[in-house]
Amino acid sequence: MNTHHFHELRLRLVDCARSLRHYRDNYETVKAIAEQDAIESGKAEGKNADERARKLTIALLSDTSHTGALALLRDAEYDHERVSALLEAAKDERRAAEWQIRAKLADGLFRADVQSDDHDPTGDSAFD
């Protein structure tokens, strides 16, 4: 596994986190404005809190600036999750390669009849 690849993935993850913060902040602003507009126009009126909340949700879904900001936020969340998953997959690949190397080293030490002086000769620390 190339360490340059890890560097690139980590930088992409930082960029995704920055974009995610930006789109989240933008969404919160657009949502607040759309909520206020819905309240002032009477689109969020109802007999009780549940009905008002439901009508506000419907009003927000019909507001194009709100749905556009929400779509951008969801895209940024997806990008962040995707790059996080790519980084985790790269780490998994590296760990698998490390275990193959450790297994070969252990096999070589076993064939050479080298004894471990570790307090737990079967544990992870014995390989180190």
PDB file of C-alpha atoms in Angstrom:
ATOM      1  CA  MET A   1       0.000   0.000   0.000  1.00  0.00           C
ATOM      2  CA  ASN A   2       1.384   3.315  -1.044  1.00  0.00           C
ATOM      3  CA  THR A   3       1.682   5.927   1.747  1.00  0.00           C
ATOM      4  CA  HIS A   4       1.166   8.610  -0.896  1.00  0.00           C
ATOM      5  CA  HIS A   5      -2.289   7.109  -1.439  1.00  0.00           C
ATOM      6  CA  PHE A   6      -3.079   7.537   2.282  1.00  0.00           C
ATOM      7  CA  HIS A   7      -1.892  11.130   2.131  1.00  0.00           C
ATOM      8  CA  GLU A   8      -4.188  11.859  -0.824  1.00  0.00           C
ATOM      9  CA  LEU A   9      -7.176  10.203   0.831  1.00  0.00           C
ATOM     10  CA  ARG A  10      -6.630  12.100   4.066  1.00  0.00           C
ATOM     11  CA  LEU A  11      -6.388  15.410   2.179  1.00  0.00           C
ATOM     12  CA  ARG A  12      -9.564  14.561   0.247  1.00  0.00           C
ATOM     13  CA  LEU A  13     -11.294  13.775   3.541  1.00  0.00           C
ATOM     14  CA  VAL A  14     -10.263  17.156   4.968  1.00  0.00           C
ATOM     15  CA  ASP A  15     -11.605  18.871   1.846  1.00  0.00           C
ATOM     16  CA  CYS A  16     -14.858  16.925   2.136  1.00  0.00           C
ATOM     17  CA  ALA A  17     -15.212  17.896   5.799  1.00  0.00           C
ATOM     18  CA  ARG A  18     -14.689  21.553   4.906  1.00  0.00           C
ATOM     19  CA  SER A  19     -17.307  21.364   2.160  1.00  0.00           C
ATOM     20  CA  LEU A  20     -19.682  19.539   4.466  1.00  0.00           C
ATOM     21  CA  ARG A  21     -19.390  22.281   7.093  1.00  0.00           C
ATOM     22  CA  HIS A  22     -20.017  24.927   4.434  1.00  0.00           C
ATOM     23  CA  TYR A  23     -23.100  23.203   3.014  1.00  0.00           C
ATOM     24  CA  ARG A  24     -24.442  22.425   6.489  1.00  0.00           C
ATOM     25  CA  ASP A  25     -24.142  26.076   7.527  1.00  0.00           C
ATOM     26  CA  ASN A  26     -25.731  27.186   4.254  1.00  0.00           C
ATOM     27  CA  TYR A  27     -28.570  24.698   4.684  1.00  0.00           C
ATOM     28  CA  GLU A  28     -29.307  25.888   8.216  1.00  0.00           C
ATOM     29  CA  THR A  29     -29.515  29.493   6.987  1.00  0.00           C
ATOM     30  CA  VAL A  30     -31.722  28.663   4.002  1.00  0.00           C
ATOM     31  CA  LYS A  31     -33.939  26.465   6.185  1.00  0.00           C
ATOM     32  CA  ALA A  32     -34.424  29.214   8.772  1.00  0.00           C
ATOM     33  CA  ILE A  33     -35.395  31.702   6.062  1.00  0.00           C
ATOM     34  CA  ALA A  34     -37.784  29.202   4.417  1.00  0.00           C
ATOM     35  CA  GLU A  35     -39.349  28.373   7.791  1.00  0.00           C
ATOM     36  CA  GLN A  36     -39.867  32.055   8.554  1.00  0.00           C
ATOM     37  CA  ASP A  37     -41.395  32.624   5.114  1.00  0.00           C
ATOM     38  CA  ALA A  38     -43.750  29.659   5.625  1.00  0.00           C
ATOM     39  CA  ILE A  39     -44.825  30.944   9.035  1.00  0.00           C
ATOM     40  CA  GLU A  40     -45.379  34.503   7.788  1.00  0.00           C
ATOM     41  CA  SER A  41     -47.352  33.341   4.750  1.00  0.00           C
ATOM     42  CA  GLY A  42     -49.589  31.096   6.868  1.00  0.00           C
ATOM     43  CA  LYS A  43     -48.402  27.876   5.227  1.00  0.00           C
ATOM     44  CA  ALA A  44     -47.367  26.472   8.613  1.00  0.00           C
ATOM     45  CA  GLU A  45     -50.575  27.083  10.523  1.00  0.00           C
ATOM     46  CA  GLY A  46     -52.396  24.249  12.238  1.00  0.00           C
ATOM     47  CA  LYS A  47     -54.630  23.259  15.145  1.00  0.00           C
ATOM     48  CA  ASN A  48     -51.814  21.767  17.215  1.00  0.00           C
ATOM     49  CA  ALA A  49     -48.029  21.403  17.266  1.00  0.00           C
ATOM     50  CA  ASP A  50     -48.059  18.158  15.249  1.00  0.00           C
ATOM     51  CA  GLU A  51     -50.176  19.669  12.487  1.00  0.00           C
ATOM     52  CA  ARG A  52     -48.030  22.817  12.378  1.00  0.00           C
ATOM     53  CA  ALA A  53     -44.853  20.732  12.172  1.00  0.00           C
ATOM     54  CA  ARG A  54     -46.316  18.602   9.375  1.00  0.00           C
ATOM     55  CA  LYS A  55     -47.437  21.664   7.393  1.00  0.00           C
ATOM     56  CA  LEU A  56     -44.039  23.287   7.909  1.00  0.00           C
ATOM     57  CA  THR A  57     -42.353  20.157   6.537  1.00  0.00           C
ATOM     58  CA  ILE A  58     -44.623  20.236   3.491  1.00  0.00           C
ATOM     59  CA  ALA A  59     -43.971  23.956   2.997  1.00  0.00           C
ATOM     60  CA  LEU A  60     -40.208  23.375   3.168  1.00  0.00           C
ATOM     61  CA  LEU A  61     -40.433  20.593   0.589  1.00  0.00           C
ATOM     62  CA  SER A  62     -42.156  22.961  -1.837  1.00  0.00           C
ATOM     63  CA  ASP A  63     -39.502  25.672  -1.354  1.00  0.00           C
ATOM     64  CA  THR A  64     -36.915  25.292  -4.134  1.00  0.00           C
ATOM     65  CA  SER A  65     -34.161  27.148  -2.284  1.00  0.00           C
ATOM     66  CA  HIS A  66     -34.609  24.792   0.682  1.00  0.00           C
ATOM     67  CA  THR A  67     -34.687  21.617  -1.412  1.00  0.00           C
ATOM     68  CA  GLY A  68     -31.673  22.805  -3.414  1.00  0.00           C
ATOM     69  CA  ALA A  69     -29.661  23.515  -0.259  1.00  0.00           C
ATOM     70  CA  LEU A  70     -30.717  20.157   1.172  1.00  0.00           C
ATOM     71  CA  ALA A  71     -29.605  18.357  -2.008  1.00  0.00           C
ATOM     72  CA  LEU A  72     -26.184  20.042  -1.845  1.00  0.00           C
ATOM     73  CA  LEU A  73     -25.871  19.071   1.819  1.00  0.00           C
ATOM     74  CA  ARG A  74     -26.761  15.439   1.053  1.00  0.00           C
ATOM     75  CA  ASP A  75     -24.190  15.364  -1.759  1.00  0.00           C
ATOM     76  CA  ALA A  76     -21.512  16.712   0.597  1.00  0.00           C
ATOM     77  CA  GLU A  77     -22.462  14.109   3.226  1.00  0.00           C
ATOM     78  CA  TYR A  78     -22.196  11.375   0.592  1.00  0.00           C
ATOM     79  CA  ASP A  79     -18.774  12.592  -0.570  1.00  0.00           C
ATOM     80  CA  HIS A  80     -17.507  12.689   3.021  1.00  0.00           C
ATOM     81  CA  GLU A  81     -18.807   9.190   3.779  1.00  0.00           C
ATOM     82  CA  ARG A  82     -17.404   7.821   0.509  1.00  0.00           C
ATOM     83  CA  VAL A  83     -13.895   9.173   1.084  1.00  0.00           C
ATOM     84  CA  SER A  84     -14.035   7.959   4.705  1.00  0.00           C
ATOM     85  CA  ALA A  85     -14.923   4.493   3.422  1.00  0.00           C
ATOM     86  CA  LEU A  86     -12.080   4.594   0.867  1.00  0.00           C
ATOM     87  CA  LEU A  87      -9.620   5.537   3.608  1.00  0.00           C
ATOM     88  CA  GLU A  88     -10.872   2.712   5.854  1.00  0.00           C
ATOM     89  CA  ALA A  89     -10.624   0.241   2.964  1.00  0.00           C
ATOM     90  CA  ALA A  90      -7.036   1.349   2.320  1.00  0.00           C
ATOM     91  CA  LYS A  91      -6.234   0.851   6.007  1.00  0.00           C
ATOM     92  CA  ASP A  92      -7.802  -2.626   5.873  1.00  0.00           C
ATOM     93  CA  GLU A  93      -5.663  -3.511   2.847  1.00  0.00           C
ATOM     94  CA  ARG A  94      -2.550  -2.294   4.630  1.00  0.00           C
ATOM     95  CA  ARG A  95      -3.398  -4.324   7.756  1.00  0.00           C
ATOM     96  CA  ALA A  96      -3.954  -7.427   5.615  1.00  0.00           C
ATOM     97  CA  ALA A  97      -0.566  -6.941   3.970  1.00  0.00           C
ATOM     98  CA  GLU A  98       1.068  -6.427   7.379  1.00  0.00           C
ATOM     99  CA  TRP A  99      -0.456  -9.671   8.653  1.00  0.00           C
ATOM    100  CA  GLN A 100       0.873 -11.546   5.611  1.00  0.00           C
ATOM    101  CA  ILE A 101       4.342 -10.193   6.353  1.00  0.00           C
ATOM    102  CA  ARG A 102       4.009 -11.091  10.037  1.00  0.00           C
ATOM    103  CA  ALA A 103       2.859 -14.611   9.158  1.00  0.00           C
ATOM    104  CA  LYS A 104       5.871 -15.075   6.863  1.00  0.00           C
ATOM    105  CA  LEU A 105       8.179 -13.719   9.557  1.00  0.00           C
ATOM    106  CA  ALA A 106       6.657 -16.020  12.173  1.00  0.00           C
ATOM    107  CA  ASP A 107       6.981 -18.979   9.806  1.00  0.00           C
ATOM    108  CA  GLY A 108      10.638 -18.126   9.162  1.00  0.00           C
ATOM    109  CA  LEU A 109      11.346 -17.783  12.870  1.00  0.00           C
ATOM    110  CA  PHE A 110       9.565 -21.053  13.565  1.00  0.00           C
ATOM    111  CA  ARG A 111      11.570 -22.873  10.868  1.00  0.00           C
ATOM    112  CA  ALA A 112      14.782 -21.375  12.251  1.00  0.00           C
ATOM    113  CA  ASP A 113      13.675 -22.511  15.731  1.00  0.00           C
ATOM    114  CA  VAL A 114      14.017 -18.994  17.159  1.00  0.00           C
ATOM    115  CA  GLN A 115      12.316 -18.783  20.549  1.00  0.00           C
ATOM    116  CA  SER A 116      10.447 -15.716  21.740  1.00  0.00           C
ATOM    117  CA  ASP A 117      11.333 -14.077  25.029  1.00  0.00           C
ATOM    118  CA  ASP A 118       7.966 -12.310  25.136  1.00  0.00           C
ATOM    119  CA  HIS A 119       5.787 -12.915  28.201  1.00  0.00           C
ATOM    120  CA  ASP A 120       2.977 -13.976  25.804  1.00  0.00           C
ATOM    121  CA  PRO A 121       4.655 -15.777  22.892  1.00  0.00           C
ATOM    122  CA  THR A 122       1.333 -16.206  21.063  1.00  0.00           C
ATOM    123  CA  GLY A 123       0.172 -12.568  21.387  1.00  0.00           C
ATOM    124  CA  ASP A 124       0.534  -9.611  19.063  1.00  0.00           C
ATOM    125  CA  SER A 125       3.511  -8.223  20.989  1.00  0.00           C
ATOM    126  CA  ALA A 126       5.508 -11.372  20.262  1.00  0.00           C
ATOM    127  CA  PHE A 127       5.550 -10.478  16.554  1.00  0.00           C
ATOM    128  CA  ASP A 128       6.881  -6.987  17.251  1.00  0.00           C
TER     129      ASP A 128
END
